[in-house]
PDB file of C-alpha atoms in Angstrom:
ATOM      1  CA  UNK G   1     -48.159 -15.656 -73.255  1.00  0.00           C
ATOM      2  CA  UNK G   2     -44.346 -15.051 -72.462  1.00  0.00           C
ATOM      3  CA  UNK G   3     -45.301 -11.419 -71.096  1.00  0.00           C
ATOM      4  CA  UNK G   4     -48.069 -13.357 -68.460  1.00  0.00           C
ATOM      5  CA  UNK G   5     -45.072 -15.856 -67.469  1.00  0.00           C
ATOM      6  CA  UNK G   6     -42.700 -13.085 -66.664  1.00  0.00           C
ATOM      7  CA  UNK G   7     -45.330 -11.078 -64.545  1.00  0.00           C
ATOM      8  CA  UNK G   8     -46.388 -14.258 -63.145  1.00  0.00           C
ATOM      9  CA  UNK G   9     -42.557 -14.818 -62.154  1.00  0.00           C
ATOM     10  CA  UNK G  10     -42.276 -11.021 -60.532  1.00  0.00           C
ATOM     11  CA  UNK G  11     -43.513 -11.555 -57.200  1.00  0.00           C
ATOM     12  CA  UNK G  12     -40.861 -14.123 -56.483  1.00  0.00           C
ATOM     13  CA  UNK G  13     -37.714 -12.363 -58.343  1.00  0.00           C
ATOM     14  CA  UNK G  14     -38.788  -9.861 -55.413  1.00  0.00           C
ATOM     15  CA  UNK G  15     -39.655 -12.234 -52.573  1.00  0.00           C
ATOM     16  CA  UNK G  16     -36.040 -13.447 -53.340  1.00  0.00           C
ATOM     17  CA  UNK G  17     -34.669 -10.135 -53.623  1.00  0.00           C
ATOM     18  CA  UNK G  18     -35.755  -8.696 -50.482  1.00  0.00           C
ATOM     19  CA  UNK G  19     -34.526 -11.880 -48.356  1.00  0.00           C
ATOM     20  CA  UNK G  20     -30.991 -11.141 -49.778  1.00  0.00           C
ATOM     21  CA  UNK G  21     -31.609  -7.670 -48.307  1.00  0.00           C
ATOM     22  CA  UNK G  22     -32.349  -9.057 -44.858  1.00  0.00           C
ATOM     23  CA  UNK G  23     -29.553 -11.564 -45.066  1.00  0.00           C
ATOM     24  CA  UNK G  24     -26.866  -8.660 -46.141  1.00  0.00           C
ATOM     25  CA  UNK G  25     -28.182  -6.269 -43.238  1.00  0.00           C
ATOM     26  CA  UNK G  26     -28.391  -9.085 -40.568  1.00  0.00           C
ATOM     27  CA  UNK G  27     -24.757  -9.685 -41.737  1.00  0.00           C
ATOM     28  CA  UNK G  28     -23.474  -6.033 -41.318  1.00  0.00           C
ATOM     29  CA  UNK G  29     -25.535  -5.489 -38.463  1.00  0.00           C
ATOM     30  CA  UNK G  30     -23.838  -9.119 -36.872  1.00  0.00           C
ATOM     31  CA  UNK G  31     -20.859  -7.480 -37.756  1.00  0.00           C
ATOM     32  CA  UNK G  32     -21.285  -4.041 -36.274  1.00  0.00           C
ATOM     33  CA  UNK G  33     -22.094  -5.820 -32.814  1.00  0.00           C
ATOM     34  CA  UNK G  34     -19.003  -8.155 -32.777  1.00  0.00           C
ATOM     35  CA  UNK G  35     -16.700  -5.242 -33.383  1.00  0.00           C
ATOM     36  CA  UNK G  36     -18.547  -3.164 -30.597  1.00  0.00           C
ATOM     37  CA  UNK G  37     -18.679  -5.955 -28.076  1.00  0.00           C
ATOM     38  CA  UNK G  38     -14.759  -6.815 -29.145  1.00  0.00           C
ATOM     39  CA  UNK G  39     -13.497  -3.044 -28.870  1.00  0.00           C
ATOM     40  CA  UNK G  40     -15.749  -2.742 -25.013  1.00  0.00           C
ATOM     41  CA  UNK G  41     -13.519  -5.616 -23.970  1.00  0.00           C
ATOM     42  CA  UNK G  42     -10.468  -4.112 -24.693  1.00  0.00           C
ATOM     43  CA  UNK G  43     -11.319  -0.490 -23.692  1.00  0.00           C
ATOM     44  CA  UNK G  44     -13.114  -1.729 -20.379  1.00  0.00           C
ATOM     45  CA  UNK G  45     -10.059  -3.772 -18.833  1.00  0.00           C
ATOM     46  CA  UNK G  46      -8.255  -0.852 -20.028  1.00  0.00           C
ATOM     47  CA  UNK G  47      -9.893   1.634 -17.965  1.00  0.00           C
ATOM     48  CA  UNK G  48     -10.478  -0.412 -14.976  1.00  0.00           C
ATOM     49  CA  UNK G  49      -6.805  -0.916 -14.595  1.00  0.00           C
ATOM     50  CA  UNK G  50      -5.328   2.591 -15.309  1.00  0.00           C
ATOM     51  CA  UNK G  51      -4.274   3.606 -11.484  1.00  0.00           C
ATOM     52  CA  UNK G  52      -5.020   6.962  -9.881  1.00  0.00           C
ATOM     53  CA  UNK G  53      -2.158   9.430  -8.992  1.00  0.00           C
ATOM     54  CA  UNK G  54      -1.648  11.942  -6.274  1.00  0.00           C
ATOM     55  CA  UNK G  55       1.019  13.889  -7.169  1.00  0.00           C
ATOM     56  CA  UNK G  56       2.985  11.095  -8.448  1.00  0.00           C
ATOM     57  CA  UNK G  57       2.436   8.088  -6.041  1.00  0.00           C
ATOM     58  CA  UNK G  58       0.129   4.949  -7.554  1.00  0.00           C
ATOM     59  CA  UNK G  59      -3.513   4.682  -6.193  1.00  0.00           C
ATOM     60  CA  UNK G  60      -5.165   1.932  -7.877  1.00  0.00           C
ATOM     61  CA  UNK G  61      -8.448   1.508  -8.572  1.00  0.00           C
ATOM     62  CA  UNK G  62     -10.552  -0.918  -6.259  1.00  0.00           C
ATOM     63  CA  UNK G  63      -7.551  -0.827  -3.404  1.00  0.00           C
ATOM     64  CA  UNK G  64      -8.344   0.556  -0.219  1.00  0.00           C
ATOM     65  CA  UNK G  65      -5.520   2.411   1.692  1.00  0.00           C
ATOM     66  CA  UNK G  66      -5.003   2.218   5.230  1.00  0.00           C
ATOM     67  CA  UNK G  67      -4.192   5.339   7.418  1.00  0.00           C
ATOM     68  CA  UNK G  68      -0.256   3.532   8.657  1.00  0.00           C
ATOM     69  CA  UNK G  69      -0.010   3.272   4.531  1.00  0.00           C
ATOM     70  CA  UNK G  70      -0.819   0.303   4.130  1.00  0.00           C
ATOM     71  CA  UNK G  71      -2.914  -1.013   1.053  1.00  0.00           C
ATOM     72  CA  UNK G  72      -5.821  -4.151   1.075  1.00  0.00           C
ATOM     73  CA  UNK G  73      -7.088  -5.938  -1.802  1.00  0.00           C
ATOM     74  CA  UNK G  74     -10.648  -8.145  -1.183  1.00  0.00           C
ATOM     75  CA  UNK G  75      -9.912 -10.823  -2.828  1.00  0.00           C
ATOM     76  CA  UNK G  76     -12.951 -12.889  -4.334  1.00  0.00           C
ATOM     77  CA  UNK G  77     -13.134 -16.167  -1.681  1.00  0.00           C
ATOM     78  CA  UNK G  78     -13.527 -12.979   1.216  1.00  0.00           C
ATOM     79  CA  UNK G  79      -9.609 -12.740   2.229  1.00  0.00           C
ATOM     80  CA  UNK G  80      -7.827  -9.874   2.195  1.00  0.00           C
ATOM     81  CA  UNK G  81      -4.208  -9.234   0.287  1.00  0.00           C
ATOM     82  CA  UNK G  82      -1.953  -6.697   2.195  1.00  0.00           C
ATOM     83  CA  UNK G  83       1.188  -4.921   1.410  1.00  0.00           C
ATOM     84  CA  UNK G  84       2.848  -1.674   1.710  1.00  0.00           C
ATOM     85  CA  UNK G  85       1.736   1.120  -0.996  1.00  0.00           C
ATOM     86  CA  UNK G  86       3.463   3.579  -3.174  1.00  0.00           C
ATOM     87  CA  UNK G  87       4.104   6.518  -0.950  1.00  0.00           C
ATOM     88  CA  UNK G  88       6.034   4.197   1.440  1.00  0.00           C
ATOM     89  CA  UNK G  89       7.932   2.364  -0.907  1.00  0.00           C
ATOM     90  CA  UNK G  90       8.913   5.795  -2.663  1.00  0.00           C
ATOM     91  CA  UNK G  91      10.216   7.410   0.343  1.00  0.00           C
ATOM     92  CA  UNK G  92      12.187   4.781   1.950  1.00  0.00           C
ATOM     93  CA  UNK G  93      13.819   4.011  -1.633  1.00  0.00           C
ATOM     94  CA  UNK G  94      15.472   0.492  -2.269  1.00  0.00           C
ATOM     95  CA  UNK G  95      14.180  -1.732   0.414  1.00  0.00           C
ATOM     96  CA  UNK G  96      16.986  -4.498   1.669  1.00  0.00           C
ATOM     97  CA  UNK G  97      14.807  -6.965   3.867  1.00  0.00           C
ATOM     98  CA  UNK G  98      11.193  -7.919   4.614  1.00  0.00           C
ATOM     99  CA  UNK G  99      10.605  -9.489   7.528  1.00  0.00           C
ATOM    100  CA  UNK G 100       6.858 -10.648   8.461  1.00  0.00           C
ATOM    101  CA  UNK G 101       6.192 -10.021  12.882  1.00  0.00           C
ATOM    102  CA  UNK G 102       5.699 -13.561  14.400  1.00  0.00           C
ATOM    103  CA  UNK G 103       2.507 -14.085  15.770  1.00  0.00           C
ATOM    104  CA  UNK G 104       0.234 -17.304  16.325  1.00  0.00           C
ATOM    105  CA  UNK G 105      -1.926 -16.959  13.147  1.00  0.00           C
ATOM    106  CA  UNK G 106      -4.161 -14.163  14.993  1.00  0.00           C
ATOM    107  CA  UNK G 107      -3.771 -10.390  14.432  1.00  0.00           C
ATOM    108  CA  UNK G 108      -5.545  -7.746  15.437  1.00  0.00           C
ATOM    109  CA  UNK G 109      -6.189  -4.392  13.141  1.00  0.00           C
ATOM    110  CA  UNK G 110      -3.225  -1.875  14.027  1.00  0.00           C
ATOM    111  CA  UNK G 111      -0.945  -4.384  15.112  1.00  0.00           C
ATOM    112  CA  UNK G 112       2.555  -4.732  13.602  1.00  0.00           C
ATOM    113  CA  UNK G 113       2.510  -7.415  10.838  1.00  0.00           C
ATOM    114  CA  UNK G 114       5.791  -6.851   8.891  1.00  0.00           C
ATOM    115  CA  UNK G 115       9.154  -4.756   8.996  1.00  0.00           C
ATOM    116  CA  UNK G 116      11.047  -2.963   5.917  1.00  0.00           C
ATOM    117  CA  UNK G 117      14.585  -3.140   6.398  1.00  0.00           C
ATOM    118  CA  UNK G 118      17.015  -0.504   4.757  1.00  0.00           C
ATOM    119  CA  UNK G 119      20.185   0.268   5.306  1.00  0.00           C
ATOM    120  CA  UNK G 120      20.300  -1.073   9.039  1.00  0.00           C
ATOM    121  CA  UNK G 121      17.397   0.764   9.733  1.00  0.00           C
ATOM    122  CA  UNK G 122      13.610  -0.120  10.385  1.00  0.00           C
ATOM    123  CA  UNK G 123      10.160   0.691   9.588  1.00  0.00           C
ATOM    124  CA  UNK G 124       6.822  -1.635  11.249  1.00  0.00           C
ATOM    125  CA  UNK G 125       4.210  -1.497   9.191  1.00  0.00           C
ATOM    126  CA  UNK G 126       1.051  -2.123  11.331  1.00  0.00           C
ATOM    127  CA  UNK G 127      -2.228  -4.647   9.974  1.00  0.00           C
ATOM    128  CA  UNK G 128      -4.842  -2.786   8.700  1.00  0.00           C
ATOM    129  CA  UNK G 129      -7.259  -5.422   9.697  1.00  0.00           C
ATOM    130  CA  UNK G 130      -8.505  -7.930  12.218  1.00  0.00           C
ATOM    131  CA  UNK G 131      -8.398 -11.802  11.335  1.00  0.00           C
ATOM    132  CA  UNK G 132      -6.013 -14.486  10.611  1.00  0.00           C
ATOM    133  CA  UNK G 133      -3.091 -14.966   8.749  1.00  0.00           C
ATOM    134  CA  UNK G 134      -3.437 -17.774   6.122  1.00  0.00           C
ATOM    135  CA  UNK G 135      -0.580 -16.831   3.319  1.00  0.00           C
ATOM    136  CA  UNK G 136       2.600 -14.674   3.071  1.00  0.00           C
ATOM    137  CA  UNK G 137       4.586 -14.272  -0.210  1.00  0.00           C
ATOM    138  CA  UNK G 138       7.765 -15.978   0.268  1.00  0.00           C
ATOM    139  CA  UNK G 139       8.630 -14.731  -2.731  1.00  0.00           C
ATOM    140  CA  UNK G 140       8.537 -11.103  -1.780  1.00  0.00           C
ATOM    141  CA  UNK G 141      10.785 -12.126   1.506  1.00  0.00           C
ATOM    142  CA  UNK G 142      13.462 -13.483  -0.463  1.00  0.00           C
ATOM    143  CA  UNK G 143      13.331 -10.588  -3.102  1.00  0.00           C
ATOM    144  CA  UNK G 144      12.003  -7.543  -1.253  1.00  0.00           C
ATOM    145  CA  UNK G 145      13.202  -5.784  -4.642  1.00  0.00           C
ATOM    146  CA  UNK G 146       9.192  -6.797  -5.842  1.00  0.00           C
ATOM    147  CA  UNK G 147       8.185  -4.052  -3.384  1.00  0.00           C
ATOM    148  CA  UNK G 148       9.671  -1.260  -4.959  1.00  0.00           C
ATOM    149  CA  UNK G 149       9.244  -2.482  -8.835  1.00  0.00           C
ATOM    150  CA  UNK G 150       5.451  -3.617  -8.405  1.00  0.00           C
ATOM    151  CA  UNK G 151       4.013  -2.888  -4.356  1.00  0.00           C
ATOM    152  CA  UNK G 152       0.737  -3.935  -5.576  1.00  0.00           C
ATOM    153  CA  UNK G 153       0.595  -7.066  -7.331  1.00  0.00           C
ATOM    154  CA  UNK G 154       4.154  -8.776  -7.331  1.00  0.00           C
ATOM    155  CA  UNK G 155       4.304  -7.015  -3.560  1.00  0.00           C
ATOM    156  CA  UNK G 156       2.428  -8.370  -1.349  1.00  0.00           C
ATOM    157  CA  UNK G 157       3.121  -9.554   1.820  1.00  0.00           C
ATOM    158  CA  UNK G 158       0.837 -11.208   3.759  1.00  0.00           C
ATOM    159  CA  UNK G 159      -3.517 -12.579   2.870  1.00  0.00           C
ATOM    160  CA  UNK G 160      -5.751 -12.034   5.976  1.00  0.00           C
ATOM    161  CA  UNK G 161      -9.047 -13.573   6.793  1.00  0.00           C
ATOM    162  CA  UNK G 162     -10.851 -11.162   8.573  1.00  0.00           C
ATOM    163  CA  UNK G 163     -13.054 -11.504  11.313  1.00  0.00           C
ATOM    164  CA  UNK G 164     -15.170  -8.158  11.033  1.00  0.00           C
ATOM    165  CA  UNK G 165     -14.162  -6.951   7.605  1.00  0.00           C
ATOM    166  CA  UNK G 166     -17.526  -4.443   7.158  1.00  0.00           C
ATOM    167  CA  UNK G 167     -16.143  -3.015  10.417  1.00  0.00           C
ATOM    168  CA  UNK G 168     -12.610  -2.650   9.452  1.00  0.00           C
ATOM    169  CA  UNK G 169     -13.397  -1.388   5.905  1.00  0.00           C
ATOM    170  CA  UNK G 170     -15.121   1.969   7.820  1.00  0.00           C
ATOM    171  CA  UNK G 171     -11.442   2.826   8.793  1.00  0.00           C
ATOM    172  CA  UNK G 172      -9.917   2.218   4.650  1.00  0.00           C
ATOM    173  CA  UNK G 173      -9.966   4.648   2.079  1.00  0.00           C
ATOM    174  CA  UNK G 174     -10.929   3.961  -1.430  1.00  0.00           C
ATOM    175  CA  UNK G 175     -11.028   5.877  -5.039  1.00  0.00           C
ATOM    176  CA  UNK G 176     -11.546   9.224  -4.817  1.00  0.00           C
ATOM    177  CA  UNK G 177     -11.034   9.213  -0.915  1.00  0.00           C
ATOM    178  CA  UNK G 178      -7.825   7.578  -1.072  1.00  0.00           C
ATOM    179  CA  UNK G 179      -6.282   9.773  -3.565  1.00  0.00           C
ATOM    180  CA  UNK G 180      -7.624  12.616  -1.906  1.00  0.00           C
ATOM    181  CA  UNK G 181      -6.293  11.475   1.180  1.00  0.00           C
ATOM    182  CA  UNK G 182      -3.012  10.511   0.046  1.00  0.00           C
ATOM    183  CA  UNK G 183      -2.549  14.037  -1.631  1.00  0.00           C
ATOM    184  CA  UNK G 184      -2.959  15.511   1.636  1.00  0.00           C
ATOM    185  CA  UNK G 185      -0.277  12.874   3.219  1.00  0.00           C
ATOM    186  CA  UNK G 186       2.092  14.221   0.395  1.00  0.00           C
ATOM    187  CA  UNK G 187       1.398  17.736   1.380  1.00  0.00           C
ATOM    188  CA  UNK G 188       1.957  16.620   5.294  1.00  0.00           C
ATOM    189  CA  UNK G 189       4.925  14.480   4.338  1.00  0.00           C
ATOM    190  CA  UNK G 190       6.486  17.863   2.628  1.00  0.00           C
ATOM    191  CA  UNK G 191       6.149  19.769   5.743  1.00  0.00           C
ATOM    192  CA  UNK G 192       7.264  17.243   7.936  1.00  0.00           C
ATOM    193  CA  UNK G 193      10.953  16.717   5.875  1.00  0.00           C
ATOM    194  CA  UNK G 194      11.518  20.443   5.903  1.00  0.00           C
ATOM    195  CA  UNK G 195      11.334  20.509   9.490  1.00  0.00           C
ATOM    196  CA  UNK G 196      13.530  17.415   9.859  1.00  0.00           C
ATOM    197  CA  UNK G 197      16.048  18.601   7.659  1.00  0.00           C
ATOM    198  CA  UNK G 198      15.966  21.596   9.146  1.00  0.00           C
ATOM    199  CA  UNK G 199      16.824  20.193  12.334  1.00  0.00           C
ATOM    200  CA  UNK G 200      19.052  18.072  11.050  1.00  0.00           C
ATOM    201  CA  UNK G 201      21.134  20.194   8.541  1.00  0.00           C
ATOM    202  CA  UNK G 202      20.754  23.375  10.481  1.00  0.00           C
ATOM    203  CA  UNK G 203      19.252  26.314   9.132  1.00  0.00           C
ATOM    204  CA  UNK G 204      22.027  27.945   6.995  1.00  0.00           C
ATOM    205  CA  UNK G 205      23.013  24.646   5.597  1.00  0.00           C
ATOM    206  CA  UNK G 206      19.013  23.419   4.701  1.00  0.00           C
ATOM    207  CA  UNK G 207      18.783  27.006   3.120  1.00  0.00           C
ATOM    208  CA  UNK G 208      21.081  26.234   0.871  1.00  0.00           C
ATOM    209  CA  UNK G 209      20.902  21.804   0.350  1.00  0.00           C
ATOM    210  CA  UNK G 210      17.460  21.033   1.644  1.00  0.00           C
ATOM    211  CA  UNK G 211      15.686  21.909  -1.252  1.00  0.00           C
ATOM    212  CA  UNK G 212      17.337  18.723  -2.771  1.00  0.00           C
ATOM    213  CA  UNK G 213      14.925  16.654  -0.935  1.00  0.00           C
ATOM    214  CA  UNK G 214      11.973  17.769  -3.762  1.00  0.00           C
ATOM    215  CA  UNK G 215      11.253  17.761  -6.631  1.00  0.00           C
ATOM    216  CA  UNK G 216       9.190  20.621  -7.498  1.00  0.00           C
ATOM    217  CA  UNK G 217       7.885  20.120  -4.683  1.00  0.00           C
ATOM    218  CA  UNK G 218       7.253  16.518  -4.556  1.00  0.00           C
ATOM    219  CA  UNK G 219       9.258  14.371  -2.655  1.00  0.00           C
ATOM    220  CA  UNK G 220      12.187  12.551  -4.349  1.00  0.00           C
ATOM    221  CA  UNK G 221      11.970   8.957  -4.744  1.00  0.00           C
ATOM    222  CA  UNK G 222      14.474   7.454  -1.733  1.00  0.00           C
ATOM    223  CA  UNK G 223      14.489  10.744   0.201  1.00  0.00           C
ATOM    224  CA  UNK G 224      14.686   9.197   3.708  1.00  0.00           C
ATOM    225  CA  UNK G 225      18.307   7.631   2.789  1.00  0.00           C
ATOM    226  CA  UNK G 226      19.546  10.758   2.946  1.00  0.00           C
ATOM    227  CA  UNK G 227      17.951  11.212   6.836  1.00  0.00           C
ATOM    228  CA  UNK G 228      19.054  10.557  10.023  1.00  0.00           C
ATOM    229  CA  UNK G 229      18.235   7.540  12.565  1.00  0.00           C
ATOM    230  CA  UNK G 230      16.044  10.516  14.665  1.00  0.00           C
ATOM    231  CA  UNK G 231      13.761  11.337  11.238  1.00  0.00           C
ATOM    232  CA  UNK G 232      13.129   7.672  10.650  1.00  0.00           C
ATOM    233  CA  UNK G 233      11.676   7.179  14.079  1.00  0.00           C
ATOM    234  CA  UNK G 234       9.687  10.589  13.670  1.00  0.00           C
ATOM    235  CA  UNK G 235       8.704   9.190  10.307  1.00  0.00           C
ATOM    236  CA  UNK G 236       7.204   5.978  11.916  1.00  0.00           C
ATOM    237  CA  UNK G 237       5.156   7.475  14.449  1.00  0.00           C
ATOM    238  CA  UNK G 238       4.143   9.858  12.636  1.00  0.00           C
ATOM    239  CA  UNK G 239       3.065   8.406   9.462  1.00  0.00           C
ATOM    240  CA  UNK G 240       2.792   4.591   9.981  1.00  0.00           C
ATOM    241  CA  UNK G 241       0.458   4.650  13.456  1.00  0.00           C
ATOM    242  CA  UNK G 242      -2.955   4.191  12.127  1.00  0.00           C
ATOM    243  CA  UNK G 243      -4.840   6.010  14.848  1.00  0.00           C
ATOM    244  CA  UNK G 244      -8.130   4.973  13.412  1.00  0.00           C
ATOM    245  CA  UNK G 245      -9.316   2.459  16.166  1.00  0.00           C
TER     246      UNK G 245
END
């Protein structure tokens, strides 16, 4: 009798015992997929915000690049964030003053919209697109120091609302295109300061100090301080005139 109650019992000792099974699985498995879907949101952010470099200057991701180095940021209501990038700010060094062009509220793509100030000396940076003006970071004016220590979040200069963006985005550089690009502005940029200090220094004496101005062969962070007024001009025009109209 006690042997037909146990066997009678057996079905649901293992009913019971296979639904603790699915419970301790569903658990692990639960588990498993919280840590995966925990360590993705780390890792993701991670990689989406790890910058690009060519040959030392910043490109980062989802920023296009202008041709007169500048950079643009879409922003998510359709504006457009602008400021100067890395190469610039590495080159000219420790900027003194930032100084935004008047205008009435309307630019036009290529025209001047701000000027870096260093030393006495000036640089106009020209608008990489069409529209209107509707912010500038007064913080960056009043502490152009933001340009140097962070050119592409802490500074920017001005927001745009663009009248043809899909137009002027054919003229912008972005990921692989802008580093590429910007490798081969490094390359240019290194050609271009030999000649100037060559010019400058005179043959003899570059041969012997114009190496200074790399660093195998990149160059040095704040090498047009050590230029003259006659480089900075060639500098401008030839560097910061986005010819892509």
């Amino acid at each position: 009798m006690m042997e037909e109650e146990h066997n009678g019992n057996q079905p649901d000792n293992e009913g019971d015992t296979a639904m603790v099974a699915l419970f301790v699985l569903a658990m692990i498995l639960t588990a498993v997929l919280i840590e995966y879907v925990r360590t993705k949101k780390i890792e993701q952010p991670a990689e989406a915000a790890k910058p690009a470099l060519a040959d030392r200057f910043v490109v980062p991701r989802g920023f296009f690049l202008g041709k007169g180095h500048t950079w643009a940021e879409l922003l998510t209501d359709g504006s457009v964030r602008i400021g100067a990038d890395d190469f610039v700010q590495k080159l000219v060094g420790s900027v003194d003053g930032i100084e935004i062009i008047p205008t009435d509220g309307e630019i036009r793509k290529g025209a001047p919209l701000f000027r870096l100030r260093k030393r006495g000396r000036v640089l106009t940076i020209l608008s990489p697109v069409s529209g209107r003006i509707v912010e500038t970071n007064s913080s960056v004016l009043n502490h152009p120091a933001a340009v140097n220590r962070d050119p592409y979040v802490r500074g920017w200069i001005a927001v745009i609302e663009p009248t043809d963006i899909s137009a002027d985005l054919k003229f912008l550089a972005v990921a692989g295109e802008a580093t590429d690009w910007l490798r081969k502005e490094v390359s240019r940029f290194r050609n271009f300061i030999k000649e100037q200090a060559s010019k400058m220094l005179g043959e003899e004496q570059y041969a012997t100090v114009g190496i200074t101005l790399l660093d195998g062969g990149i160059p040095i962070s704040g090498v047009m301080e050590k230029t003259d007024e006659q480089t900075w001009l060639a500098f401008e025009e030839q560097f910061l005139r986005d010819r892509s109209n």
